[in-house]
Coordinates of C-alpha atoms in Angstrom, one line a residue:
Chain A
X597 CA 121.1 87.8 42.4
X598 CA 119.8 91.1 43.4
X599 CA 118.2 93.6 40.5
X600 CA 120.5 95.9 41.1
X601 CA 124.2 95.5 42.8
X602 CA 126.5 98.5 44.4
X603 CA 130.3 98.0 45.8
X604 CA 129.3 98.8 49.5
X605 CA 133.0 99.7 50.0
X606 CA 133.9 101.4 52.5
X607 CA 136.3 103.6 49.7
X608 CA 139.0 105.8 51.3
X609 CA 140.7 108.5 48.9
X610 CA 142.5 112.0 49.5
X611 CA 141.6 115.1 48.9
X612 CA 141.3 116.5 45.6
X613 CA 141.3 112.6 43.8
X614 CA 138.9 111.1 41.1
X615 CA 136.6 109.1 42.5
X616 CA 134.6 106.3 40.0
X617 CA 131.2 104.9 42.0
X618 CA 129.2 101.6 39.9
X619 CA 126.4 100.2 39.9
X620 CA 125.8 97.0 37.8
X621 CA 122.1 96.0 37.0
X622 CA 120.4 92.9 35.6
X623 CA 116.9 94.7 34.5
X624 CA 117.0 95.5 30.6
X625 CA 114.2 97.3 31.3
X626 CA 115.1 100.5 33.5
X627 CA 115.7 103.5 31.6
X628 CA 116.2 106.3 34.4
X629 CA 118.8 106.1 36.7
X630 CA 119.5 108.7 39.8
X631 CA 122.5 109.1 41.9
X632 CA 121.4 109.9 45.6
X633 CA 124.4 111.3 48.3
X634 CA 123.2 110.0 52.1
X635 CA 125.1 112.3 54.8
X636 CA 125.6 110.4 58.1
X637 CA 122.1 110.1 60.0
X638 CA 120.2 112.2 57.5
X639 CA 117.8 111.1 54.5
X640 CA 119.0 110.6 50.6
X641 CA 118.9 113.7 48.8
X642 CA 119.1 113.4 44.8
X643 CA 122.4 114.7 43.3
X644 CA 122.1 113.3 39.6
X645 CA 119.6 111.8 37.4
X646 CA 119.8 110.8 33.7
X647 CA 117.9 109.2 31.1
X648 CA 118.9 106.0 28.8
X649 CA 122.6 106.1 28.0
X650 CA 125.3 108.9 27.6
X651 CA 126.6 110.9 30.4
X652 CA 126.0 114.1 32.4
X653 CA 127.5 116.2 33.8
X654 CA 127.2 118.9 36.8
X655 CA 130.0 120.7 38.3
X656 CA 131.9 118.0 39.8
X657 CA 130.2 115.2 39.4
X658 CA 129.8 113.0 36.0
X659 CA 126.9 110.7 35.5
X660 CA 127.4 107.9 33.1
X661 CA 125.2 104.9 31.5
X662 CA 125.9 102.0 29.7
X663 CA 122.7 100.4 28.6
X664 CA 124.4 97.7 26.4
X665 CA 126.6 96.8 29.6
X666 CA 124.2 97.3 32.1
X667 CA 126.0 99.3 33.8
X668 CA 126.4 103.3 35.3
X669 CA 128.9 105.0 37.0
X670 CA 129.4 108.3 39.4
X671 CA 132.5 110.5 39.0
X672 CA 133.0 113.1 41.0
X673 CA 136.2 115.1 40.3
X674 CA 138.9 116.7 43.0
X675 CA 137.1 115.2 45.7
X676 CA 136.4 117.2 48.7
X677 CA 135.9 116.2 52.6
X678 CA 132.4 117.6 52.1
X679 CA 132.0 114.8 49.7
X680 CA 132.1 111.9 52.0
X681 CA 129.2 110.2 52.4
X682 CA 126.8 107.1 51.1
X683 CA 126.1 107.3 47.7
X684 CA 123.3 105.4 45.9
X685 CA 122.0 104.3 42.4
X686 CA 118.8 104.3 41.9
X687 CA 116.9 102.9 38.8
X688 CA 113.5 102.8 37.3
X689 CA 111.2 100.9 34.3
X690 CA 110.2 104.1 32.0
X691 CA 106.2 102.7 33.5
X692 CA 106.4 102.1 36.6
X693 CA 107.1 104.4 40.2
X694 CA 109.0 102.6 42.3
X695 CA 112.7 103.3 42.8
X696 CA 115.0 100.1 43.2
X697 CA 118.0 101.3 44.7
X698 CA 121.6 99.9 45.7
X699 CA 123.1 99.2 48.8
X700 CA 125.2 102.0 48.7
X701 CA 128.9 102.8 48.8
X702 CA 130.4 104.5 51.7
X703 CA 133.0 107.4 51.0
X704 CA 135.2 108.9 52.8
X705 CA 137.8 111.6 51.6
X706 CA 140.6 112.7 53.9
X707 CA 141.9 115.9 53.7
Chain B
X302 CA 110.9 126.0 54.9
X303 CA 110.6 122.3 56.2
X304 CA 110.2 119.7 53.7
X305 CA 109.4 116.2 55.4
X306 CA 109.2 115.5 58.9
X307 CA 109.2 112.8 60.6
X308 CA 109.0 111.9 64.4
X309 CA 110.2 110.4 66.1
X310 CA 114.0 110.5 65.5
X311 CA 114.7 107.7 67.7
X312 CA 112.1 104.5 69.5
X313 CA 113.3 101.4 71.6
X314 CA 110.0 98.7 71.3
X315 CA 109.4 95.9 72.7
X316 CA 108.3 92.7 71.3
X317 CA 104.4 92.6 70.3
X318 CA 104.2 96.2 70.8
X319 CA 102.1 99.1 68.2
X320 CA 103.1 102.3 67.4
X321 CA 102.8 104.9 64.2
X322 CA 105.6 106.5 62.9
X323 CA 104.1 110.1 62.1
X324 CA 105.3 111.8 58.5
X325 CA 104.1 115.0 57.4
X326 CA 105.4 117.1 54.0
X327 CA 105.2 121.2 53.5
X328 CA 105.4 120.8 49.5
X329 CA 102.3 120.1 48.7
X330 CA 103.6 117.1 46.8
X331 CA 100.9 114.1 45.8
X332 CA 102.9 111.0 46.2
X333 CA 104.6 110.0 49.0
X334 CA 106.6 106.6 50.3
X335 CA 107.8 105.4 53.3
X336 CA 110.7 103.2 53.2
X337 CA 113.0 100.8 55.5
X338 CA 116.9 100.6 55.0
X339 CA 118.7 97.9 56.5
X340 CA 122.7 97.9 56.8
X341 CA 124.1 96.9 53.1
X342 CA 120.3 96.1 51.7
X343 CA 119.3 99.6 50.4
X344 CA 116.1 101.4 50.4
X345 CA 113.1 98.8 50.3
X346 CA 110.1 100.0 49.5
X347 CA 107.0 99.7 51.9
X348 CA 103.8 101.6 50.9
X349 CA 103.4 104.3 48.6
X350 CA 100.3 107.1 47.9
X351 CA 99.8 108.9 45.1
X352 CA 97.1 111.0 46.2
X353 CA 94.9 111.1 49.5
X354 CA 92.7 108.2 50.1
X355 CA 94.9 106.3 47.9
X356 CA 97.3 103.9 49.3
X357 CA 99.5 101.0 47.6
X358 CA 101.9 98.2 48.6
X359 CA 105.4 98.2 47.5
X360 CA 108.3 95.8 48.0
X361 CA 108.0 94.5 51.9
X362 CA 104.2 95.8 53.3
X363 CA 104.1 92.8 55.6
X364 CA 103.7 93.9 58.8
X365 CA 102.5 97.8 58.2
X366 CA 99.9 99.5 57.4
X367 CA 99.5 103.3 56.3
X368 CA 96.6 105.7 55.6
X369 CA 96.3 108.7 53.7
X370 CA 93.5 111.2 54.7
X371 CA 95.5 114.3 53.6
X372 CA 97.9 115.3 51.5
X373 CA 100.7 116.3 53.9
X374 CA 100.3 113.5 56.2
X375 CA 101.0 109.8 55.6
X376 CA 101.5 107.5 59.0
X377 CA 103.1 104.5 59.0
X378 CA 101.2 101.6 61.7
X379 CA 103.3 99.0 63.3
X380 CA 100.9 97.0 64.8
X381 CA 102.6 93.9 66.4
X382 CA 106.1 94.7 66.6
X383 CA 108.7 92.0 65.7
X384 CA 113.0 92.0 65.7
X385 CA 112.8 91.9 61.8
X386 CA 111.5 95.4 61.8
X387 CA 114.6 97.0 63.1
X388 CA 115.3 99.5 60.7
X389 CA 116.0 102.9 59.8
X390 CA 112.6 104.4 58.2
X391 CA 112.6 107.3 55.6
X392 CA 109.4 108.9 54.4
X393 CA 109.9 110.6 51.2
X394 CA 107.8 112.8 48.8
X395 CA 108.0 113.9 45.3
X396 CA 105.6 116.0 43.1
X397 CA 103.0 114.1 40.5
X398 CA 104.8 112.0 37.6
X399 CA 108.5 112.7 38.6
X400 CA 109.1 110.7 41.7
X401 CA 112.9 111.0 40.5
X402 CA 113.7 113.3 42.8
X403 CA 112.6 112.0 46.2
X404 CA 112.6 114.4 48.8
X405 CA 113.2 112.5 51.8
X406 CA 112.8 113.4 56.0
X407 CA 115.8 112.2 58.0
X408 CA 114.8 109.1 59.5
X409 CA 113.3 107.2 62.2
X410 CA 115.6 104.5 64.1
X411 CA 113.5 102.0 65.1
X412 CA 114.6 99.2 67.6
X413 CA 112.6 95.8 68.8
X414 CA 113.8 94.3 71.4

């Protein structure tokens, strides 16, 4: 079972829709969690990060977490064609550097 | 303003074959990180550095090696080339303690053959 799992998708929706992303996670032991957008043939670029449980929010985009589920979520509200892209979770121990990230879920929103 | 760069974009090998993926940062940032992403696998760590002179493995080092004489360059050494490295490789930065926000270079595509 991997640390951390991600619906790769691909996830098709029109313009100006809700749009819920997951990640489900097995480590009881992460307590920051990132949301990175991936454009076609470019690098990740960080669009949300929280700490521990509740949400946040910025602009369009929500950022919820779950602790006592193990789970986190990505909402980004009336979705935009400038919004298609891979999004990742991300996740971290409080101690330690590394990143373990999903495998990403492809969006594409069609005007 | 130019962040991370990293050249080449693109590099056909063949089996057996060496070459260093070059990865240089403007932000003055301490840590750095190259990683490899494989279709539906994620970002897998390879080496990190938090500092010049220091190195450290992550998730999948086999088969690299990286050095870290300054602070805006870290190279990444393939040394015998194999099919399993295939990849897409990202270097990344971030500054000291918050390696939350990654700042990463757009990729090299990497192909043995």
């Amino acid at each position: 079972q991997k640390e951390v799992e991600q619906d790769p998708g691909p996830l098709s929706v029109p313009e100006g829709a809700i749009v819920s992303l997951n990640c489900t996670y097995s480590n009881s032991a992460f307590q920051y969690f990132m949301w990175y957008r991936q454009y076609s043939r470019k690098g990740p670029e960080l669009l949300m990060y929280t700490y521990s449980s509740g949400n946040k929010e910025d602009g369009r985009f929500t950022a919820q977490v779950d602790k006592s589920s193990k789970y986190i979520s990505l909402f980004i509200r009336d979705s935009q064609p400038s919004d298609s892209a891979t999004y990742l979770c991300a996740m971290r121990p409080g101690s330690a550097r590394q990143l373990t990230f999903g495998s990403g879920t492809q969006l594409t929103v069609l005007p | 303003n130019a962040g991370v760069t990293q050249t080449p974009k693109f590099r056909i090998l063949k089996i057996g074959q060496s070459m260093t993926l070059q990865c240089t940062q403007d932000m003055n940032h301490n840590y750095m990180y190259w990683y490899r992403q494989d279709p539906g696998m994620g970002l897998k760590l390879i080496y990190y550095s938090v500092g010049a002179g220091i190195t450290d493995k992550g998730e999948v080092p086999n088969g690299y090696n990286v050095s870290r004489s300054t602070t805006e360059d870290f190279p990444l050494r393939l040394e015998l080339a194999a099919p399993s490295q295939t990849s897409v490789y990202f270097c990344a930065s971030s500054k000291e303690g918050t390696n939350e926000k990654l700042f990463f270079g757009s990729g090299t595509q990497l192909s043995v053959l």
